[in-house]
PDB file of C-alpha atoms in Angstrom:
ATOM      1  CA  GLU A   1      -0.080   0.041   0.008  1.00 53.00           C
ATOM      2  CA  ALA A   2       1.257   3.524  -1.110  1.00 60.00           C
ATOM      3  CA  ASP A   3       2.563   5.872   1.816  1.00 90.00           C
ATOM      4  CA  ILE A   4      -0.278   8.567   1.163  1.00 95.00           C
ATOM      5  CA  TYR A   5      -2.297   9.927   3.948  1.00 95.00           C
ATOM      6  CA  GLN A   6      -5.549  11.952   3.855  1.00 97.00           C
ATOM      7  CA  THR A   7      -7.414  13.388   6.951  1.00 96.00           C
ATOM      8  CA  PRO A   8      -9.730  13.609   7.882  1.00 96.00           C
ATOM      9  CA  ARG A   9     -11.254  10.506   6.212  1.00 95.00           C
ATOM     10  CA  TYR A  10     -14.849  11.639   7.090  1.00 96.00           C
ATOM     11  CA  LEU A  11     -16.018  15.270   7.632  1.00 96.00           C
ATOM     12  CA  VAL A  12     -19.850  16.637   8.423  1.00 97.00           C
ATOM     13  CA  ILE A  13     -19.719  20.154   8.529  1.00 96.00           C
ATOM     14  CA  GLY A  14     -22.429  23.080   8.283  1.00 95.00           C
ATOM     15  CA  THR A  15     -22.721  25.662   5.358  1.00 96.00           C
ATOM     16  CA  GLY A  16     -20.596  28.452   5.618  1.00 95.00           C
ATOM     17  CA  LYS A  17     -17.573  26.884   7.464  1.00 95.00           C
ATOM     18  CA  LYS A  18     -13.978  27.051   6.268  1.00 95.00           C
ATOM     19  CA  ILE A  19     -12.446  23.629   6.022  1.00 95.00           C
ATOM     20  CA  THR A  20      -9.201  22.095   5.138  1.00 97.00           C
ATOM     21  CA  LEU A  21      -8.420  18.622   3.924  1.00 97.00           C
ATOM     22  CA  GLU A  22      -4.911  17.172   4.664  1.00 97.00           C
ATOM     23  CA  CYS A  23      -2.954  15.324   2.120  1.00 98.00           C
ATOM     24  CA  SER A  24       0.711  14.096   3.204  1.00 97.00           C
ATOM     25  CA  GLN A  25       2.752  11.686   1.144  1.00 96.00           C
ATOM     26  CA  THR A  26       6.275  10.231   2.239  1.00 94.00           C
ATOM     27  CA  MET A  27       7.408   8.857  -1.073  1.00 92.00           C
ATOM     28  CA  GLY A  28       9.656  12.233  -2.064  1.00 91.00           C
ATOM     29  CA  HIS A  29       7.049  12.521  -5.310  1.00 93.00           C
ATOM     30  CA  ASP A  30       7.050  15.714  -7.129  1.00 93.00           C
ATOM     31  CA  LYS A  31       3.758  15.522  -8.812  1.00 93.00           C
ATOM     32  CA  MET A  32       0.516  15.782  -6.560  1.00 95.00           C
ATOM     33  CA  TYR A  33      -3.241  15.882  -7.614  1.00 95.00           C
ATOM     34  CA  TRP A  34      -6.640  16.207  -6.094  1.00 96.00           C
ATOM     35  CA  TYR A  35      -9.735  14.713  -7.581  1.00 96.00           C
ATOM     36  CA  GLN A  36     -13.509  14.939  -6.813  1.00 95.00           C
ATOM     37  CA  GLN A  37     -15.720  11.474  -7.143  1.00 93.00           C
ATOM     38  CA  ASP A  38     -19.291  11.392  -6.779  1.00 92.00           C
ATOM     39  CA  PRO A  39     -21.079   8.074  -6.090  1.00 87.00           C
ATOM     40  CA  GLY A  40     -20.783   5.929  -9.340  1.00 85.00           C
ATOM     41  CA  MET A  41     -19.234   8.432 -11.365  1.00 89.00           C
ATOM     42  CA  GLU A  42     -15.575   8.944 -12.338  1.00 90.00           C
ATOM     43  CA  LEU A  43     -12.506  10.850 -10.982  1.00 92.00           C
ATOM     44  CA  HIS A  44     -12.332  14.555 -12.204  1.00 93.00           C
ATOM     45  CA  LEU A  45      -9.175  16.141 -11.535  1.00 93.00           C
ATOM     46  CA  ILE A  46      -9.536  19.660  -9.580  1.00 94.00           C
ATOM     47  CA  HIS A  47      -6.186  20.761  -8.782  1.00 95.00           C
ATOM     48  CA  TYR A  48      -2.636  19.323  -9.474  1.00 94.00           C
ATOM     49  CA  SER A  49       1.081  20.473  -8.724  1.00 94.00           C
ATOM     50  CA  TYR A  50       4.307  19.619 -10.399  1.00 91.00           C
ATOM     51  CA  GLY A  51       6.152  20.792  -7.241  1.00 93.00           C
ATOM     52  CA  VAL A  52       6.804  23.311  -4.476  1.00 95.00           C
ATOM     53  CA  ASN A  53       5.107  26.589  -5.077  1.00 94.00           C
ATOM     54  CA  SER A  54       3.554  24.998  -8.303  1.00 93.00           C
ATOM     55  CA  THR A  55      -0.456  24.819  -8.196  1.00 94.00           C
ATOM     56  CA  GLU A  56      -2.577  24.545 -11.208  1.00 92.00           C
ATOM     57  CA  LYS A  57      -6.325  24.021 -11.589  1.00 91.00           C
ATOM     58  CA  GLY A  58      -7.540  20.669 -13.204  1.00 89.00           C
ATOM     59  CA  ASP A  59     -10.350  19.902 -15.507  1.00 82.00           C
ATOM     60  CA  LEU A  60     -13.155  20.393 -13.121  1.00 81.00           C
ATOM     61  CA  SER A  61     -14.007  24.022 -11.867  1.00 78.00           C
ATOM     62  CA  SER A  62     -13.578  24.094  -8.263  1.00 82.00           C
ATOM     63  CA  GLU A  63     -14.026  26.704  -5.464  1.00 88.00           C
ATOM     64  CA  SER A  64     -11.448  25.143  -3.514  1.00 92.00           C
ATOM     65  CA  THR A  65      -7.729  26.174  -3.608  1.00 93.00           C
ATOM     66  CA  VAL A  66      -4.549  24.558  -2.696  1.00 96.00           C
ATOM     67  CA  SER A  67      -1.098  25.194  -1.524  1.00 95.00           C
ATOM     68  CA  ARG A  68       2.291  23.254  -2.038  1.00 96.00           C
ATOM     69  CA  ILE A  69       4.771  24.753   0.507  1.00 96.00           C
ATOM     70  CA  ARG A  70       6.560  21.504   1.109  1.00 96.00           C
ATOM     71  CA  THR A  71       7.187  18.653  -0.991  1.00 95.00           C
ATOM     72  CA  GLU A  72       5.189  16.073   0.972  1.00 96.00           C
ATOM     73  CA  HIS A  73       2.252  17.944   1.754  1.00 97.00           C
ATOM     74  CA  PHE A  74      -0.851  19.387  -0.489  1.00 97.00           C
ATOM     75  CA  PRO A  75      -3.580  20.697   1.500  1.00 97.00           C
ATOM     76  CA  LEU A  76      -7.021  21.723   0.045  1.00 96.00           C
ATOM     77  CA  THR A  77      -9.004  24.414   1.382  1.00 95.00           C
ATOM     78  CA  LEU A  78     -12.783  25.395   1.033  1.00 93.00           C
ATOM     79  CA  GLU A  79     -13.217  29.072   2.279  1.00 93.00           C
ATOM     80  CA  SER A  80     -16.999  28.558   2.833  1.00 94.00           C
ATOM     81  CA  ALA A  81     -18.634  25.248   2.447  1.00 94.00           C
ATOM     82  CA  ARG A  82     -21.933  24.567   0.775  1.00 94.00           C
ATOM     83  CA  PRO A  83     -23.978  21.432   0.255  1.00 95.00           C
ATOM     84  CA  SER A  84     -22.708  21.160  -3.252  1.00 93.00           C
ATOM     85  CA  HIS A  85     -19.295  20.434  -2.234  1.00 94.00           C
ATOM     86  CA  THR A  86     -20.558  17.366  -0.623  1.00 96.00           C
ATOM     87  CA  SER A  87     -18.205  14.589  -2.578  1.00 95.00           C
ATOM     88  CA  GLN A  88     -15.302  12.345  -1.832  1.00 95.00           C
ATOM     89  CA  TYR A  89     -11.933  13.957  -2.424  1.00 96.00           C
ATOM     90  CA  LEU A  90      -8.824  11.769  -3.270  1.00 96.00           C
ATOM     91  CA  CYS A  91      -5.401  12.913  -3.195  1.00 97.00           C
ATOM     92  CA  ALA A  92      -2.631  11.166  -5.373  1.00 95.00           C
ATOM     93  CA  SER A  93       1.001  11.466  -5.975  1.00 95.00           C
ATOM     94  CA  SER A  94       3.516  10.258  -8.460  1.00 91.00           C
ATOM     95  CA  GLU A  95       7.171  10.482  -9.452  1.00 87.00           C
ATOM     96  CA  ARG A  96       8.372  13.044 -11.903  1.00 79.00           C
ATOM     97  CA  GLY A  97       9.702  11.355 -14.767  1.00 73.00           C
ATOM     98  CA  SER A  98       8.315   7.671 -13.995  1.00 71.00           C
ATOM     99  CA  THR A  99       7.747   5.545 -17.197  1.00 69.00           C
ATOM    100  CA  TYR A 100       4.120   5.277 -16.670  1.00 73.00           C
ATOM    101  CA  ASN A 101       3.466   8.296 -14.444  1.00 76.00           C
ATOM    102  CA  GLU A 102       2.071   5.731 -12.142  1.00 84.00           C
ATOM    103  CA  GLN A 103      -0.590   7.912  -9.587  1.00 90.00           C
ATOM    104  CA  PHE A 104      -0.514   6.385  -5.951  1.00 92.00           C
ATOM    105  CA  PHE A 105      -3.842   7.271  -4.441  1.00 94.00           C
ATOM    106  CA  GLY A 106      -4.686   8.158  -0.562  1.00 95.00           C
ATOM    107  CA  PRO A 107      -7.745   6.688   0.812  1.00 94.00           C
ATOM    108  CA  GLY A 108     -10.199   9.639   0.394  1.00 95.00           C
ATOM    109  CA  THR A 109     -11.900  12.440   2.575  1.00 96.00           C
ATOM    110  CA  ARG A 110     -15.664  12.086   2.342  1.00 96.00           C
ATOM    111  CA  LEU A 111     -17.302  15.219   2.880  1.00 96.00           C
ATOM    112  CA  THR A 112     -20.771  16.114   3.744  1.00 96.00           C
ATOM    113  CA  VAL A 113     -21.842  19.882   3.882  1.00 96.00           C
ATOM    114  CA  LEU A 114     -25.556  20.264   5.656  1.00 95.00           C
TER     115      LEU A 114
ATOM    116  CA  LYS B   1     -13.333  14.184 -26.977  1.00 69.00           C
ATOM    117  CA  ASN B   2     -11.224  11.774 -25.006  1.00 70.00           C
ATOM    118  CA  GLN B   3     -13.657   9.312 -23.207  1.00 91.00           C
ATOM    119  CA  VAL B   4     -13.264   6.062 -21.279  1.00 95.00           C
ATOM    120  CA  GLU B   5     -16.621   3.708 -21.265  1.00 96.00           C
ATOM    121  CA  GLN B   6     -16.806   0.496 -19.240  1.00 97.00           C
ATOM    122  CA  SER B   7     -19.213  -2.164 -19.122  1.00 96.00           C
ATOM    123  CA  PRO B   8     -21.337  -3.698 -17.580  1.00 96.00           C
ATOM    124  CA  GLN B   9     -21.956  -0.839 -14.870  1.00 95.00           C
ATOM    125  CA  SER B  10     -22.511  -3.684 -12.060  1.00 97.00           C
ATOM    126  CA  LEU B  11     -21.831  -7.160 -12.027  1.00 97.00           C
ATOM    127  CA  ILE B  12     -22.951  -9.828  -9.568  1.00 98.00           C
ATOM    128  CA  ILE B  13     -21.303 -13.218  -9.551  1.00 97.00           C
ATOM    129  CA  LEU B  14     -20.857 -16.222  -7.180  1.00 97.00           C
ATOM    130  CA  GLU B  15     -17.737 -16.992  -5.329  1.00 97.00           C
ATOM    131  CA  GLY B  16     -15.433 -19.167  -7.380  1.00 97.00           C
ATOM    132  CA  LYS B  17     -16.686 -18.026 -10.663  1.00 97.00           C
ATOM    133  CA  ASN B  18     -14.697 -16.108 -13.274  1.00 97.00           C
ATOM    134  CA  CYS B  19     -16.042 -12.615 -14.873  1.00 97.00           C
ATOM    135  CA  THR B  20     -14.630 -10.041 -17.438  1.00 98.00           C
ATOM    136  CA  LEU B  21     -15.031  -6.441 -17.329  1.00 98.00           C
ATOM    137  CA  GLN B  22     -14.899  -4.567 -20.457  1.00 98.00           C
ATOM    138  CA  CYS B  23     -13.385  -0.927 -21.480  1.00 98.00           C
ATOM    139  CA  ASN B  24     -13.429   0.909 -24.739  1.00 97.00           C
ATOM    140  CA  TYR B  25     -11.570   4.314 -25.080  1.00 96.00           C
ATOM    141  CA  THR B  26     -11.163   7.033 -27.454  1.00 94.00           C
ATOM    142  CA  VAL B  27      -7.991   8.618 -25.820  1.00 89.00           C
ATOM    143  CA  SER B  28      -5.551   9.709 -28.185  1.00 86.00           C
ATOM    144  CA  PRO B  29      -2.651   9.969 -28.458  1.00 87.00           C
ATOM    145  CA  PHE B  30      -2.346   6.765 -26.408  1.00 88.00           C
ATOM    146  CA  SER B  31      -0.081   6.177 -23.672  1.00 88.00           C
ATOM    147  CA  ASN B  32      -0.894   3.718 -21.279  1.00 91.00           C
ATOM    148  CA  LEU B  33      -4.177   1.756 -19.770  1.00 94.00           C
ATOM    149  CA  ARG B  34      -4.373   0.709 -16.118  1.00 95.00           C
ATOM    150  CA  TRP B  35      -7.038  -1.006 -14.284  1.00 97.00           C
ATOM    151  CA  TYR B  36      -7.508  -0.150 -10.644  1.00 96.00           C
ATOM    152  CA  LYS B  37      -9.467  -1.633  -7.813  1.00 97.00           C
ATOM    153  CA  GLN B  38     -11.525   0.621  -5.610  1.00 94.00           C
ATOM    154  CA  ASP B  39     -12.990  -0.775  -2.382  1.00 93.00           C
ATOM    155  CA  THR B  40     -15.874   1.004  -0.911  1.00 88.00           C
ATOM    156  CA  GLY B  41     -14.675   4.235   1.147  1.00 84.00           C
ATOM    157  CA  ARG B  42     -10.952   3.838  -0.123  1.00 88.00           C
ATOM    158  CA  GLY B  43      -8.729   5.187  -2.776  1.00 91.00           C
ATOM    159  CA  PRO B  44      -8.125   3.267  -6.034  1.00 93.00           C
ATOM    160  CA  VAL B  45      -5.197   0.563  -6.137  1.00 93.00           C
ATOM    161  CA  SER B  46      -3.499  -0.231  -9.382  1.00 92.00           C
ATOM    162  CA  LEU B  47      -3.951  -3.766 -10.752  1.00 95.00           C
ATOM    163  CA  THR B  48      -2.075  -3.686 -13.911  1.00 94.00           C
ATOM    164  CA  ILE B  49      -0.408  -1.329 -16.402  1.00 92.00           C
ATOM    165  CA  MET B  50       0.016  -1.910 -20.036  1.00 93.00           C
ATOM    166  CA  THR B  51       1.577   0.301 -22.902  1.00 90.00           C
ATOM    167  CA  PHE B  52       0.744   0.281 -26.578  1.00 84.00           C
ATOM    168  CA  SER B  53       3.066  -2.929 -27.105  1.00 88.00           C
ATOM    169  CA  GLU B  54       1.633  -5.136 -24.639  1.00 90.00           C
ATOM    170  CA  ASN B  55      -1.445  -7.242 -25.132  1.00 92.00           C
ATOM    171  CA  THR B  56      -1.523  -8.966 -21.770  1.00 95.00           C
ATOM    172  CA  LYS B  57      -0.749  -8.676 -18.338  1.00 94.00           C
ATOM    173  CA  SER B  58      -1.309 -10.835 -15.237  1.00 95.00           C
ATOM    174  CA  ASN B  59      -1.411  -9.917 -11.824  1.00 94.00           C
ATOM    175  CA  GLY B  60      -2.266 -12.884  -9.588  1.00 95.00           C
ATOM    176  CA  ARG B  61      -5.812 -13.951 -10.357  1.00 97.00           C
ATOM    177  CA  TYR B  62      -6.380 -10.796 -12.389  1.00 97.00           C
ATOM    178  CA  THR B  63      -5.853 -10.789 -16.257  1.00 97.00           C
ATOM    179  CA  ALA B  64      -5.889  -7.709 -18.303  1.00 97.00           C
ATOM    180  CA  THR B  65      -5.892  -7.475 -22.178  1.00 97.00           C
ATOM    181  CA  LEU B  66      -5.299  -4.702 -24.603  1.00 96.00           C
ATOM    182  CA  ASP B  67      -6.119  -4.295 -28.215  1.00 95.00           C
ATOM    183  CA  ALA B  68      -4.715  -0.908 -29.195  1.00 91.00           C
ATOM    184  CA  ASP B  69      -5.875  -1.123 -32.649  1.00 92.00           C
ATOM    185  CA  THR B  70      -9.866  -1.570 -31.520  1.00 94.00           C
ATOM    186  CA  LYS B  71      -8.987   0.622 -28.249  1.00 95.00           C
ATOM    187  CA  GLN B  72     -10.519  -1.984 -26.182  1.00 96.00           C
ATOM    188  CA  SER B  73      -9.239  -3.720 -22.751  1.00 97.00           C
ATOM    189  CA  SER B  74     -10.842  -6.475 -20.721  1.00 98.00           C
ATOM    190  CA  LEU B  75     -10.118  -7.297 -17.086  1.00 98.00           C
ATOM    191  CA  HIS B  76     -10.713 -11.188 -16.438  1.00 98.00           C
ATOM    192  CA  ILE B  77     -10.653 -12.365 -12.836  1.00 98.00           C
ATOM    193  CA  THR B  78     -10.526 -15.855 -12.335  1.00 97.00           C
ATOM    194  CA  ALA B  79     -11.965 -17.803  -9.286  1.00 97.00           C
ATOM    195  CA  SER B  80     -13.338 -14.635  -7.459  1.00 97.00           C
ATOM    196  CA  GLN B  81     -13.403 -14.417  -3.890  1.00 97.00           C
ATOM    197  CA  LEU B  82     -15.556 -12.374  -1.633  1.00 97.00           C
ATOM    198  CA  SER B  83     -12.578  -9.858  -1.293  1.00 96.00           C
ATOM    199  CA  ASP B  84     -12.893  -9.195  -4.985  1.00 97.00           C
ATOM    200  CA  SER B  85     -16.097  -7.347  -4.360  1.00 97.00           C
ATOM    201  CA  ALA B  86     -15.288  -3.764  -5.415  1.00 97.00           C
ATOM    202  CA  SER B  87     -15.335  -1.101  -8.408  1.00 96.00           C
ATOM    203  CA  TYR B  88     -12.777  -1.980 -10.952  1.00 98.00           C
ATOM    204  CA  ILE B  89     -11.847   1.169 -12.983  1.00 97.00           C
ATOM    205  CA  CYS B  90     -10.399   1.713 -16.267  1.00 97.00           C
ATOM    206  CA  VAL B  91      -7.753   4.585 -16.846  1.00 95.00           C
ATOM    207  CA  VAL B  92      -6.237   5.586 -19.923  1.00 93.00           C
ATOM    208  CA  SER B  93      -3.202   7.887 -19.968  1.00 89.00           C
ATOM    209  CA  ASP B  94      -2.313  10.340 -22.650  1.00 85.00           C
ATOM    210  CA  ARG B  95       1.013  11.285 -23.703  1.00 77.00           C
ATOM    211  CA  GLY B  96       0.275  14.731 -25.375  1.00 66.00           C
ATOM    212  CA  SER B  97       0.635  16.620 -22.031  1.00 62.00           C
ATOM    213  CA  THR B  98       3.533  16.715 -19.799  1.00 62.00           C
ATOM    214  CA  LEU B  99       1.108  15.999 -17.046  1.00 64.00           C
ATOM    215  CA  GLY B 100       0.350  12.684 -18.480  1.00 69.00           C
ATOM    216  CA  ARG B 101      -3.534  13.441 -18.111  1.00 79.00           C
ATOM    217  CA  LEU B 102      -5.379  10.491 -16.836  1.00 87.00           C
ATOM    218  CA  TYR B 103      -8.776   9.777 -17.883  1.00 91.00           C
ATOM    219  CA  PHE B 104     -11.125   7.728 -16.009  1.00 93.00           C
ATOM    220  CA  GLY B 105     -14.217   5.491 -16.569  1.00 95.00           C
ATOM    221  CA  ARG B 106     -16.828   5.123 -13.937  1.00 95.00           C
ATOM    222  CA  GLY B 107     -16.131   1.612 -13.075  1.00 95.00           C
ATOM    223  CA  THR B 108     -17.738  -1.618 -12.883  1.00 97.00           C
ATOM    224  CA  GLN B 109     -19.296  -2.269  -9.739  1.00 97.00           C
ATOM    225  CA  LEU B 110     -18.735  -6.138  -8.853  1.00 98.00           C
ATOM    226  CA  THR B 111     -20.474  -7.784  -6.160  1.00 97.00           C
ATOM    227  CA  VAL B 112     -19.130 -11.751  -5.052  1.00 97.00           C
ATOM    228  CA  TRP B 113     -21.613 -13.517  -3.360  1.00 96.00           C
ATOM    229  CA  PRO B 114     -20.962 -16.760  -1.389  1.00 95.00           C
TER     230      PRO B 114
END
């Protein structure tokens, strides 16, 4: 199993609250990603990073923001949570220059906004 | 538009039986195709990765095939076990970007009954 961790695993929160989803990896990977996944649907890339101080938006528009101050840490923040943000959020990482760009996924955070 | 389509959407089989899951894709230019297993409430875990030149790859009781000409792949599970119950996701990577973008199918939800 890959060394990539996400906390919390489950979060139920009220509308308007600010939340931060944590993601850490101990593999020294340069690339990190955030995906959003609704039940029965495909994963959608919402943010990615090539390395420290690099962040880019993905294919799916998201009101969340990310930061990459340290190689191992890639937190995602929602300034004001809304019910439409209810979803599963998956973090992943991959090694720069790897043959297959294989991504290793964390266990996910299931977010419910009431 | 780059897409990945999987069938069936869901499948129920009895323990010990074999099954085959299908994946069709239109992603171009093609880099590689991978099958992931995603247990409920967990992140996806890679089962196999195949490049253009590979027709088949096995990982224990899992055997994946790839026909790059027809852009089809299959995942065959032999002698199913209860622990095989999960969502199986087909993921195709393109080689047209430095990110190595991944295109995800919606998955086949497999349930193995005793």
